[in-house]
Amino acid sequence: MELGHVVVLAGGLSYEREVSLRSGRRVTDALRALDIPVELRDADATLLDSLADDPPDAVFPVLHGAAGEDGSIRDVLDLLDVRYVGARADACRVAWDKPTAKSVVRQAGLRTPDSVALPKEVFHDLGAASVLDQIIRGLGLPLFVKPTRGGSALGASVVHEPSELSAAMVGCFAYGDAALVERYIEGTEIAVSVIERHGHPQALPAVEIVAPDGRYDYTARYDAGDTEFVTPARLTADAAERATAAAVTAHRALGLRDLSRTDLIVDPDGEVHFLEVNVAPGMTETSLLPRAVSNAGLDLGEVCRDLLLAQFA
């Protein structure tokens, strides 16, 4: 069939709004380059009436952060009986919650760093100093702290010394009510994107991330030139194969659909460790999935078009 009316959904009101808008413009431009009629829409108070009055053939959501990745917007699209690219709402809810996703992929056989997930109230009720001491005793150092929900490395930091943990928790709680504290794994940081082609998940070449000072934070992710990306990642053949298998395993175990991006660490022994998965990968000029698409010899617009057409299969 021919696509006559496509909506790219971006923006929203999460902390990641600006990144989402950049992703939306990139996808919109890529589809327009193929002469596909496409409209870029924000997730605002006019959206639902617009979709009901003039239903699109399909929606391509590139909303990052809450609402965009927690399943709620997809629930609304299901209520409107609108086709859309990406995971269903129930799968999003599992993947969006990092501790839950870690439990699911661990049961599927993947390695993932030991961790604890603690809401802000635990520190208030039990005493912050005592809880922090027990975290260090239980997990050791270094540690990685991040919100249990959210993306773009907002509120995330590495802790090398006991004195740094308190500030890391404060920074984390600025972006969420619960913190995931993981044992920090030294190694090569990579991202493996998965796209479904003809109904089968296919891993794209791994992208290696070499961030300034080892800090792949919000600035390093979205300011061009601050971070080096190597595609394909500089891994042994065995490690690359394990990374590919891990991303596909995570995609399947979490019940995802169409596309995903799995973040991994490959340690010096070549073992692959699952960190988290993204159900709405970034599509900006510095984002990892478009880099992998290009390295695989594919065209981003054609990939997006095929994912839209897959909703009619």
PDB file of C-alpha atoms in Angstrom:
ATOM      1  CA  MET A   1       0.000   0.000   0.000  1.00  0.00           C
ATOM      2  CA  GLU A   2       0.971   3.670  -0.230  1.00  0.00           C
ATOM      3  CA  LEU A   3       1.152   5.818   2.853  1.00  0.00           C
ATOM      4  CA  GLY A   4      -1.136   8.793   2.383  1.00  0.00           C
ATOM      5  CA  HIS A   5      -1.065  10.414   5.816  1.00  0.00           C
ATOM      6  CA  VAL A   6       1.602   9.800   8.452  1.00  0.00           C
ATOM      7  CA  VAL A   7       1.967  11.584  11.783  1.00  0.00           C
ATOM      8  CA  VAL A   8       5.330  11.778  13.530  1.00  0.00           C
ATOM      9  CA  LEU A   9       4.652  12.361  17.204  1.00  0.00           C
ATOM     10  CA  ALA A  10       7.313  14.286  19.137  1.00  0.00           C
ATOM     11  CA  GLY A  11       7.778  16.818  21.912  1.00  0.00           C
ATOM     12  CA  GLY A  12       5.627  16.253  24.983  1.00  0.00           C
ATOM     13  CA  LEU A  13       6.363  17.669  28.407  1.00  0.00           C
ATOM     14  CA  SER A  14       9.103  15.400  29.739  1.00  0.00           C
ATOM     15  CA  TYR A  15      12.647  16.499  30.567  1.00  0.00           C
ATOM     16  CA  GLU A  16      13.592  15.120  27.157  1.00  0.00           C
ATOM     17  CA  ARG A  17      11.229  17.348  25.147  1.00  0.00           C
ATOM     18  CA  GLU A  18      13.907  19.148  23.137  1.00  0.00           C
ATOM     19  CA  VAL A  19      15.654  15.911  22.190  1.00  0.00           C
ATOM     20  CA  SER A  20      12.304  14.426  21.151  1.00  0.00           C
ATOM     21  CA  LEU A  21      11.581  17.409  18.898  1.00  0.00           C
ATOM     22  CA  ARG A  22      14.979  16.984  17.229  1.00  0.00           C
ATOM     23  CA  SER A  23      14.248  13.290  16.734  1.00  0.00           C
ATOM     24  CA  GLY A  24      10.850  14.114  15.294  1.00  0.00           C
ATOM     25  CA  ARG A  25      12.275  16.562  12.781  1.00  0.00           C
ATOM     26  CA  ARG A  26      14.879  13.997  11.685  1.00  0.00           C
ATOM     27  CA  VAL A  27      12.274  11.279  11.068  1.00  0.00           C
ATOM     28  CA  THR A  28       9.933  13.738   9.353  1.00  0.00           C
ATOM     29  CA  ASP A  29      12.669  14.927   6.989  1.00  0.00           C
ATOM     30  CA  ALA A  30      13.725  11.339   6.225  1.00  0.00           C
ATOM     31  CA  LEU A  31      10.166  10.349   5.286  1.00  0.00           C
ATOM     32  CA  ARG A  32       9.566  13.503   3.247  1.00  0.00           C
ATOM     33  CA  ALA A  33      12.706  12.699   1.259  1.00  0.00           C
ATOM     34  CA  LEU A  34      10.758   9.645   0.052  1.00  0.00           C
ATOM     35  CA  ASP A  35       7.752  11.842  -0.877  1.00  0.00           C
ATOM     36  CA  ILE A  36       5.653  10.404   1.951  1.00  0.00           C
ATOM     37  CA  PRO A  37       3.023  12.880   3.208  1.00  0.00           C
ATOM     38  CA  VAL A  38       3.986  13.367   6.840  1.00  0.00           C
ATOM     39  CA  GLU A  39       2.969  15.770   9.583  1.00  0.00           C
ATOM     40  CA  LEU A  40       5.027  16.489  12.707  1.00  0.00           C
ATOM     41  CA  ARG A  41       2.729  16.851  15.711  1.00  0.00           C
ATOM     42  CA  ASP A  42       3.356  17.680  19.360  1.00  0.00           C
ATOM     43  CA  ALA A  43       1.744  15.689  22.165  1.00  0.00           C
ATOM     44  CA  ASP A  44      -0.418  18.573  23.345  1.00  0.00           C
ATOM     45  CA  ALA A  45      -4.076  19.321  24.090  1.00  0.00           C
ATOM     46  CA  THR A  46      -4.969  19.470  20.382  1.00  0.00           C
ATOM     47  CA  LEU A  47      -3.574  16.048  19.490  1.00  0.00           C
ATOM     48  CA  LEU A  48      -6.478  13.756  20.292  1.00  0.00           C
ATOM     49  CA  ASP A  49      -9.107  15.836  18.471  1.00  0.00           C
ATOM     50  CA  SER A  50      -6.785  16.043  15.474  1.00  0.00           C
ATOM     51  CA  LEU A  51      -6.220  12.282  15.351  1.00  0.00           C
ATOM     52  CA  ALA A  52      -9.951  11.594  15.790  1.00  0.00           C
ATOM     53  CA  ASP A  53     -11.054  14.120  13.155  1.00  0.00           C
ATOM     54  CA  ASP A  54      -8.426  13.167  10.580  1.00  0.00           C
ATOM     55  CA  PRO A  55      -7.089   9.700  11.424  1.00  0.00           C
ATOM     56  CA  PRO A  56      -3.626   9.076   9.953  1.00  0.00           C
ATOM     57  CA  ASP A  57      -2.662   5.859   8.257  1.00  0.00           C
ATOM     58  CA  ALA A  58      -0.119   5.357  11.022  1.00  0.00           C
ATOM     59  CA  VAL A  59       1.790   7.230  13.731  1.00  0.00           C
ATOM     60  CA  PHE A  60       5.550   7.132  14.287  1.00  0.00           C
ATOM     61  CA  PRO A  61       6.100   8.040  17.970  1.00  0.00           C
ATOM     62  CA  VAL A  62       9.480   9.521  18.864  1.00  0.00           C
ATOM     63  CA  LEU A  63       8.459  10.771  22.290  1.00  0.00           C
ATOM     64  CA  HIS A  64      11.252  10.313  24.825  1.00  0.00           C
ATOM     65  CA  GLY A  65      10.871  10.094  28.573  1.00  0.00           C
ATOM     66  CA  ALA A  66       7.662   9.738  30.554  1.00  0.00           C
ATOM     67  CA  ALA A  67       4.420   9.343  28.586  1.00  0.00           C
ATOM     68  CA  GLY A  68       6.401   8.622  25.441  1.00  0.00           C
ATOM     69  CA  GLU A  69       8.049   5.489  26.774  1.00  0.00           C
ATOM     70  CA  ASP A  70       5.929   4.413  29.741  1.00  0.00           C
ATOM     71  CA  GLY A  71       3.093   3.171  27.536  1.00  0.00           C
ATOM     72  CA  SER A  72       0.514   5.864  28.289  1.00  0.00           C
ATOM     73  CA  ILE A  73       0.503   7.572  24.874  1.00  0.00           C
ATOM     74  CA  ARG A  74       0.381   4.161  23.191  1.00  0.00           C
ATOM     75  CA  ASP A  75      -2.620   3.238  25.336  1.00  0.00           C
ATOM     76  CA  VAL A  76      -4.354   6.356  24.013  1.00  0.00           C
ATOM     77  CA  LEU A  77      -3.454   5.473  20.411  1.00  0.00           C
ATOM     78  CA  ASP A  78      -4.925   2.021  20.988  1.00  0.00           C
ATOM     79  CA  LEU A  79      -8.128   3.621  22.293  1.00  0.00           C
ATOM     80  CA  LEU A  80      -8.308   5.653  19.079  1.00  0.00           C
ATOM     81  CA  ASP A  81      -7.615   2.494  17.044  1.00  0.00           C
ATOM     82  CA  VAL A  82      -4.642   4.211  15.391  1.00  0.00           C
ATOM     83  CA  ARG A  83      -1.766   2.108  14.098  1.00  0.00           C
ATOM     84  CA  TYR A  84       1.675   3.052  15.375  1.00  0.00           C
ATOM     85  CA  VAL A  85       5.299   1.987  15.180  1.00  0.00           C
ATOM     86  CA  GLY A  86       6.902   0.482  18.252  1.00  0.00           C
ATOM     87  CA  ALA A  87       6.201  -1.581  21.326  1.00  0.00           C
ATOM     88  CA  ARG A  88       2.728  -1.994  22.755  1.00  0.00           C
ATOM     89  CA  ALA A  89       1.837  -0.226  25.974  1.00  0.00           C
ATOM     90  CA  ASP A  90       2.208  -3.267  28.253  1.00  0.00           C
ATOM     91  CA  ALA A  91       5.720  -4.014  26.960  1.00  0.00           C
ATOM     92  CA  CYS A  92       6.676  -0.348  27.331  1.00  0.00           C
ATOM     93  CA  ARG A  93       5.679  -0.384  30.982  1.00  0.00           C
ATOM     94  CA  VAL A  94       8.004  -3.307  31.668  1.00  0.00           C
ATOM     95  CA  ALA A  95      10.952  -1.895  29.705  1.00  0.00           C
ATOM     96  CA  TRP A  96      10.508   1.642  31.084  1.00  0.00           C
ATOM     97  CA  ASP A  97      11.056   0.476  34.647  1.00  0.00           C
ATOM     98  CA  LYS A  98      14.768  -0.359  34.707  1.00  0.00           C
ATOM     99  CA  PRO A  99      14.765  -2.729  37.715  1.00  0.00           C
ATOM    100  CA  THR A 100      11.873  -4.702  36.214  1.00  0.00           C
ATOM    101  CA  ALA A 101      13.584  -4.867  32.819  1.00  0.00           C
ATOM    102  CA  LYS A 102      16.784  -6.094  34.489  1.00  0.00           C
ATOM    103  CA  SER A 103      14.849  -8.886  36.218  1.00  0.00           C
ATOM    104  CA  VAL A 104      13.203  -9.961  32.959  1.00  0.00           C
ATOM    105  CA  VAL A 105      16.415 -10.107  30.945  1.00  0.00           C
ATOM    106  CA  ARG A 106      18.268 -11.853  33.773  1.00  0.00           C
ATOM    107  CA  GLN A 107      15.616 -14.580  33.668  1.00  0.00           C
ATOM    108  CA  ALA A 108      16.234 -14.767  29.919  1.00  0.00           C
ATOM    109  CA  GLY A 109      19.891 -15.546  30.599  1.00  0.00           C
ATOM    110  CA  LEU A 110      21.590 -12.150  30.253  1.00  0.00           C
ATOM    111  CA  ARG A 111      24.151 -10.755  32.653  1.00  0.00           C
ATOM    112  CA  THR A 112      23.283  -7.459  34.303  1.00  0.00           C
ATOM    113  CA  PRO A 113      25.119  -5.618  37.104  1.00  0.00           C
ATOM    114  CA  ASP A 114      24.083  -6.320  40.695  1.00  0.00           C
ATOM    115  CA  SER A 115      21.936  -3.473  41.949  1.00  0.00           C
ATOM    116  CA  VAL A 116      19.402  -2.121  44.401  1.00  0.00           C
ATOM    117  CA  ALA A 117      16.380   0.037  43.611  1.00  0.00           C
ATOM    118  CA  LEU A 118      15.309   2.371  46.394  1.00  0.00           C
ATOM    119  CA  PRO A 119      12.604   5.031  46.560  1.00  0.00           C
ATOM    120  CA  LYS A 120      13.355   8.399  48.085  1.00  0.00           C
ATOM    121  CA  GLU A 121      11.197   7.549  51.111  1.00  0.00           C
ATOM    122  CA  VAL A 122      13.575   4.784  52.211  1.00  0.00           C
ATOM    123  CA  PHE A 123      16.322   7.330  52.799  1.00  0.00           C
ATOM    124  CA  HIS A 124      13.981   9.512  54.819  1.00  0.00           C
ATOM    125  CA  ASP A 125      12.499   6.693  56.898  1.00  0.00           C
ATOM    126  CA  LEU A 126      15.651   4.669  57.575  1.00  0.00           C
ATOM    127  CA  GLY A 127      18.206   7.450  57.654  1.00  0.00           C
ATOM    128  CA  ALA A 128      20.213   8.447  54.597  1.00  0.00           C
ATOM    129  CA  ALA A 129      23.642   7.854  56.133  1.00  0.00           C
ATOM    130  CA  SER A 130      22.803   4.295  57.218  1.00  0.00           C
ATOM    131  CA  VAL A 131      21.286   3.387  53.838  1.00  0.00           C
ATOM    132  CA  LEU A 132      24.249   4.801  51.927  1.00  0.00           C
ATOM    133  CA  ASP A 133      26.680   2.858  54.122  1.00  0.00           C
ATOM    134  CA  GLN A 134      24.814  -0.379  53.484  1.00  0.00           C
ATOM    135  CA  ILE A 135      24.765   0.239  49.717  1.00  0.00           C
ATOM    136  CA  ILE A 136      28.540   0.598  49.677  1.00  0.00           C
ATOM    137  CA  ARG A 137      29.020  -2.462  51.906  1.00  0.00           C
ATOM    138  CA  GLY A 138      26.694  -4.544  49.740  1.00  0.00           C
ATOM    139  CA  LEU A 139      27.725  -3.478  46.252  1.00  0.00           C
ATOM    140  CA  GLY A 140      31.207  -2.043  46.726  1.00  0.00           C
ATOM    141  CA  LEU A 141      32.713   0.738  44.615  1.00  0.00           C
ATOM    142  CA  PRO A 142      32.579   2.127  41.993  1.00  0.00           C
ATOM    143  CA  LEU A 143      28.826   2.479  41.540  1.00  0.00           C
ATOM    144  CA  PHE A 144      26.506   3.882  38.896  1.00  0.00           C
ATOM    145  CA  VAL A 145      23.427   5.804  40.058  1.00  0.00           C
ATOM    146  CA  LYS A 146      20.459   6.639  37.842  1.00  0.00           C
ATOM    147  CA  PRO A 147      16.688   7.116  38.109  1.00  0.00           C
ATOM    148  CA  THR A 148      14.705   3.889  37.817  1.00  0.00           C
ATOM    149  CA  ARG A 149      12.747   5.547  35.032  1.00  0.00           C
ATOM    150  CA  GLY A 150      13.938   8.048  32.448  1.00  0.00           C
ATOM    151  CA  GLY A 151      16.540   8.444  29.772  1.00  0.00           C
ATOM    152  CA  SER A 152      19.206  10.648  28.195  1.00  0.00           C
ATOM    153  CA  ALA A 153      21.432  10.025  31.249  1.00  0.00           C
ATOM    154  CA  LEU A 154      19.526  12.695  33.184  1.00  0.00           C
ATOM    155  CA  GLY A 155      20.249  12.294  36.893  1.00  0.00           C
ATOM    156  CA  ALA A 156      22.901   9.631  36.249  1.00  0.00           C
ATOM    157  CA  SER A 157      26.428   9.637  37.641  1.00  0.00           C
ATOM    158  CA  VAL A 158      29.390   7.418  38.512  1.00  0.00           C
ATOM    159  CA  VAL A 159      30.476   7.161  42.146  1.00  0.00           C
ATOM    160  CA  HIS A 160      34.126   6.358  42.811  1.00  0.00           C
ATOM    161  CA  GLU A 161      34.411   7.438  46.456  1.00  0.00           C
ATOM    162  CA  PRO A 162      32.004   6.995  49.399  1.00  0.00           C
ATOM    163  CA  SER A 163      31.821  10.769  49.800  1.00  0.00           C
ATOM    164  CA  GLU A 164      30.359  11.100  46.287  1.00  0.00           C
ATOM    165  CA  LEU A 165      27.327   8.861  46.820  1.00  0.00           C
ATOM    166  CA  SER A 166      25.161  11.352  48.710  1.00  0.00           C
ATOM    167  CA  ALA A 167      25.458  13.996  45.979  1.00  0.00           C
ATOM    168  CA  ALA A 168      24.793  11.363  43.320  1.00  0.00           C
ATOM    169  CA  MET A 169      21.535  10.391  45.050  1.00  0.00           C
ATOM    170  CA  VAL A 170      20.440  14.024  45.298  1.00  0.00           C
ATOM    171  CA  GLY A 171      21.124  14.488  41.583  1.00  0.00           C
ATOM    172  CA  CYS A 172      19.220  11.317  40.779  1.00  0.00           C
ATOM    173  CA  PHE A 173      16.176  12.280  42.848  1.00  0.00           C
ATOM    174  CA  ALA A 174      15.957  15.566  40.954  1.00  0.00           C
ATOM    175  CA  TYR A 175      14.698  13.492  38.002  1.00  0.00           C
ATOM    176  CA  GLY A 176      12.721  10.739  39.685  1.00  0.00           C
ATOM    177  CA  ASP A 177      11.373   9.409  42.967  1.00  0.00           C
ATOM    178  CA  ALA A 178      13.397   6.183  42.952  1.00  0.00           C
ATOM    179  CA  ALA A 179      17.054   5.412  42.309  1.00  0.00           C
ATOM    180  CA  LEU A 180      18.723   2.406  40.737  1.00  0.00           C
ATOM    181  CA  VAL A 181      22.216   1.914  42.168  1.00  0.00           C
ATOM    182  CA  GLU A 182      24.302  -0.575  40.198  1.00  0.00           C
ATOM    183  CA  ARG A 183      27.767  -1.992  40.548  1.00  0.00           C
ATOM    184  CA  TYR A 184      29.778  -0.112  37.934  1.00  0.00           C
ATOM    185  CA  ILE A 185      31.225  -2.365  35.238  1.00  0.00           C
ATOM    186  CA  GLU A 186      34.466  -1.220  33.626  1.00  0.00           C
ATOM    187  CA  GLY A 187      34.675  -1.887  29.913  1.00  0.00           C
ATOM    188  CA  THR A 188      33.554  -0.805  26.467  1.00  0.00           C
ATOM    189  CA  GLU A 189      30.198   0.958  26.372  1.00  0.00           C
ATOM    190  CA  ILE A 190      28.130   0.013  23.327  1.00  0.00           C
ATOM    191  CA  ALA A 191      24.606   0.331  22.028  1.00  0.00           C
ATOM    192  CA  VAL A 192      23.007  -2.301  19.813  1.00  0.00           C
ATOM    193  CA  SER A 193      19.873  -1.278  17.939  1.00  0.00           C
ATOM    194  CA  VAL A 194      17.323  -3.817  16.770  1.00  0.00           C
ATOM    195  CA  ILE A 195      14.861  -3.323  13.949  1.00  0.00           C
ATOM    196  CA  GLU A 196      12.291  -5.829  12.783  1.00  0.00           C
ATOM    197  CA  ARG A 197      12.364  -6.691   9.109  1.00  0.00           C
ATOM    198  CA  HIS A 198       9.725  -9.048   7.729  1.00  0.00           C
ATOM    199  CA  GLY A 199       8.659  -9.802  11.280  1.00  0.00           C
ATOM    200  CA  HIS A 200      12.096 -10.859  12.514  1.00  0.00           C
ATOM    201  CA  PRO A 201      14.293  -8.801  14.876  1.00  0.00           C
ATOM    202  CA  GLN A 202      17.627  -7.937  13.293  1.00  0.00           C
ATOM    203  CA  ALA A 203      20.514  -6.422  15.246  1.00  0.00           C
ATOM    204  CA  LEU A 204      22.361  -3.555  13.586  1.00  0.00           C
ATOM    205  CA  PRO A 205      26.112  -2.991  14.000  1.00  0.00           C
ATOM    206  CA  ALA A 206      27.085  -2.113  17.560  1.00  0.00           C
ATOM    207  CA  VAL A 207      28.033   1.517  18.184  1.00  0.00           C
ATOM    208  CA  GLU A 208      30.918   2.087  20.595  1.00  0.00           C
ATOM    209  CA  ILE A 209      30.700   5.197  22.748  1.00  0.00           C
ATOM    210  CA  VAL A 210      33.883   6.977  23.800  1.00  0.00           C
ATOM    211  CA  ALA A 211      32.764   9.896  25.943  1.00  0.00           C
ATOM    212  CA  PRO A 212      34.969  12.732  27.218  1.00  0.00           C
ATOM    213  CA  ASP A 213      36.348  11.775  30.644  1.00  0.00           C
ATOM    214  CA  GLY A 214      34.277   8.599  30.382  1.00  0.00           C
ATOM    215  CA  ARG A 215      31.074  10.541  31.134  1.00  0.00           C
ATOM    216  CA  TYR A 216      28.361   9.826  28.560  1.00  0.00           C
ATOM    217  CA  ASP A 217      25.978  12.345  30.096  1.00  0.00           C
ATOM    218  CA  TYR A 218      23.255  14.512  28.536  1.00  0.00           C
ATOM    219  CA  THR A 219      25.741  16.985  27.066  1.00  0.00           C
ATOM    220  CA  ALA A 220      27.972  14.268  25.646  1.00  0.00           C
ATOM    221  CA  ARG A 221      24.955  12.590  24.043  1.00  0.00           C
ATOM    222  CA  TYR A 222      23.518  15.569  22.233  1.00  0.00           C
ATOM    223  CA  ASP A 223      26.302  18.101  21.627  1.00  0.00           C
ATOM    224  CA  ALA A 224      27.981  17.143  18.384  1.00  0.00           C
ATOM    225  CA  GLY A 225      31.730  16.684  18.688  1.00  0.00           C
ATOM    226  CA  ASP A 226      31.897  16.007  22.425  1.00  0.00           C
ATOM    227  CA  THR A 227      31.796  12.217  22.071  1.00  0.00           C
ATOM    228  CA  GLU A 228      33.495   9.792  19.695  1.00  0.00           C
ATOM    229  CA  PHE A 229      31.313   7.080  18.186  1.00  0.00           C
ATOM    230  CA  VAL A 230      32.902   4.044  16.561  1.00  0.00           C
ATOM    231  CA  THR A 231      30.760   1.927  14.263  1.00  0.00           C
ATOM    232  CA  PRO A 232      31.072  -0.980  14.225  1.00  0.00           C
ATOM    233  CA  ALA A 233      32.364  -1.181  17.782  1.00  0.00           C
ATOM    234  CA  ARG A 234      35.939  -2.337  18.288  1.00  0.00           C
ATOM    235  CA  LEU A 235      35.116  -5.768  19.691  1.00  0.00           C
ATOM    236  CA  THR A 236      36.410  -9.253  19.090  1.00  0.00           C
ATOM    237  CA  ALA A 237      34.246 -11.346  16.783  1.00  0.00           C
ATOM    238  CA  ASP A 238      33.024 -13.420  19.745  1.00  0.00           C
ATOM    239  CA  ALA A 239      32.154 -10.362  21.840  1.00  0.00           C
ATOM    240  CA  ALA A 240      30.363  -8.719  18.916  1.00  0.00           C
ATOM    241  CA  GLU A 241      28.311 -11.881  18.398  1.00  0.00           C
ATOM    242  CA  ARG A 242      27.401 -12.039  22.095  1.00  0.00           C
ATOM    243  CA  ALA A 243      26.402  -8.370  22.071  1.00  0.00           C
ATOM    244  CA  THR A 244      24.187  -8.900  19.045  1.00  0.00           C
ATOM    245  CA  ALA A 245      22.569 -11.919  20.648  1.00  0.00           C
ATOM    246  CA  ALA A 246      22.026 -10.018  23.909  1.00  0.00           C
ATOM    247  CA  ALA A 247      20.192  -7.167  22.181  1.00  0.00           C
ATOM    248  CA  VAL A 248      17.910  -9.541  20.294  1.00  0.00           C
ATOM    249  CA  THR A 249      17.293 -11.556  23.474  1.00  0.00           C
ATOM    250  CA  ALA A 250      16.342  -8.397  25.387  1.00  0.00           C
ATOM    251  CA  HIS A 251      14.047  -7.261  22.558  1.00  0.00           C
ATOM    252  CA  ARG A 252      12.234 -10.595  22.560  1.00  0.00           C
ATOM    253  CA  ALA A 253      12.191 -11.176  26.321  1.00  0.00           C
ATOM    254  CA  LEU A 254      10.634  -7.763  26.952  1.00  0.00           C
ATOM    255  CA  GLY A 255       8.023  -8.281  24.249  1.00  0.00           C
ATOM    256  CA  LEU A 256       9.159  -5.307  22.183  1.00  0.00           C
ATOM    257  CA  ARG A 257       8.153  -4.598  18.611  1.00  0.00           C
ATOM    258  CA  ASP A 258       9.549  -2.893  15.518  1.00  0.00           C
ATOM    259  CA  LEU A 259      12.608  -1.196  17.022  1.00  0.00           C
ATOM    260  CA  SER A 260      14.620  -0.898  20.215  1.00  0.00           C
ATOM    261  CA  ARG A 261      18.094   0.017  21.419  1.00  0.00           C
ATOM    262  CA  THR A 262      19.897  -1.943  24.102  1.00  0.00           C
ATOM    263  CA  ASP A 263      22.750  -0.391  26.069  1.00  0.00           C
ATOM    264  CA  LEU A 264      25.505  -2.806  27.080  1.00  0.00           C
ATOM    265  CA  ILE A 265      28.971  -2.927  28.630  1.00  0.00           C
ATOM    266  CA  VAL A 266      31.563  -5.382  27.336  1.00  0.00           C
ATOM    267  CA  ASP A 267      34.078  -6.050  30.111  1.00  0.00           C
ATOM    268  CA  PRO A 268      37.794  -6.759  29.511  1.00  0.00           C
ATOM    269  CA  ASP A 269      37.070 -10.518  29.468  1.00  0.00           C
ATOM    270  CA  GLY A 270      34.590 -10.054  26.619  1.00  0.00           C
ATOM    271  CA  GLU A 271      31.524 -10.700  28.760  1.00  0.00           C
ATOM    272  CA  VAL A 272      28.440  -8.665  27.852  1.00  0.00           C
ATOM    273  CA  HIS A 273      26.392  -6.929  30.564  1.00  0.00           C
ATOM    274  CA  PHE A 274      22.881  -5.550  29.991  1.00  0.00           C
ATOM    275  CA  LEU A 275      22.297  -2.017  31.286  1.00  0.00           C
ATOM    276  CA  GLU A 276      18.921  -0.922  29.918  1.00  0.00           C
ATOM    277  CA  VAL A 277      16.735  -0.857  26.846  1.00  0.00           C
ATOM    278  CA  ASN A 278      15.084   2.045  25.030  1.00  0.00           C
ATOM    279  CA  VAL A 279      11.725   1.543  23.309  1.00  0.00           C
ATOM    280  CA  ALA A 280      11.823   4.938  21.551  1.00  0.00           C
ATOM    281  CA  PRO A 281      15.461   5.367  20.506  1.00  0.00           C
ATOM    282  CA  GLY A 282      16.722   8.828  19.725  1.00  0.00           C
ATOM    283  CA  MET A 283      16.779   9.850  16.078  1.00  0.00           C
ATOM    284  CA  THR A 284      18.856  13.034  16.304  1.00  0.00           C
ATOM    285  CA  GLU A 285      22.031  13.754  14.354  1.00  0.00           C
ATOM    286  CA  THR A 286      24.080  12.387  17.274  1.00  0.00           C
ATOM    287  CA  SER A 287      21.799   9.455  18.127  1.00  0.00           C
ATOM    288  CA  LEU A 288      22.944   5.867  18.011  1.00  0.00           C
ATOM    289  CA  LEU A 289      20.241   4.082  16.019  1.00  0.00           C
ATOM    290  CA  PRO A 290      20.635   6.288  12.916  1.00  0.00           C
ATOM    291  CA  ARG A 291      24.403   5.731  13.067  1.00  0.00           C
ATOM    292  CA  ALA A 292      23.867   1.984  13.136  1.00  0.00           C
ATOM    293  CA  VAL A 293      21.365   2.185  10.279  1.00  0.00           C
ATOM    294  CA  SER A 294      23.881   4.081   8.147  1.00  0.00           C
ATOM    295  CA  ASN A 295      26.721   1.683   9.005  1.00  0.00           C
ATOM    296  CA  ALA A 296      24.525  -1.232   7.960  1.00  0.00           C
ATOM    297  CA  GLY A 297      24.167   0.350   4.527  1.00  0.00           C
ATOM    298  CA  LEU A 298      20.512   1.220   5.056  1.00  0.00           C
ATOM    299  CA  ASP A 299      18.620   4.467   4.530  1.00  0.00           C
ATOM    300  CA  LEU A 300      16.899   5.911   7.605  1.00  0.00           C
ATOM    301  CA  GLY A 301      13.861   7.054   5.658  1.00  0.00           C
ATOM    302  CA  GLU A 302      13.406   3.642   4.077  1.00  0.00           C
ATOM    303  CA  VAL A 303      13.730   1.937   7.456  1.00  0.00           C
ATOM    304  CA  CYS A 304      11.095   4.267   8.960  1.00  0.00           C
ATOM    305  CA  ARG A 305       8.819   3.747   5.948  1.00  0.00           C
ATOM    306  CA  ASP A 306       9.115  -0.033   6.206  1.00  0.00           C
ATOM    307  CA  LEU A 307       8.298   0.063   9.929  1.00  0.00           C
ATOM    308  CA  LEU A 308       5.186   2.094   9.150  1.00  0.00           C
ATOM    309  CA  LEU A 309       4.145  -0.293   6.384  1.00  0.00           C
ATOM    310  CA  ALA A 310       4.673  -3.244   8.728  1.00  0.00           C
ATOM    311  CA  GLN A 311       1.646  -2.057  10.717  1.00  0.00           C
ATOM    312  CA  PHE A 312      -0.546  -3.179   7.817  1.00  0.00           C
ATOM    313  CA  ALA A 313       0.967  -6.652   7.446  1.00  0.00           C
TER     314      ALA A 313
END
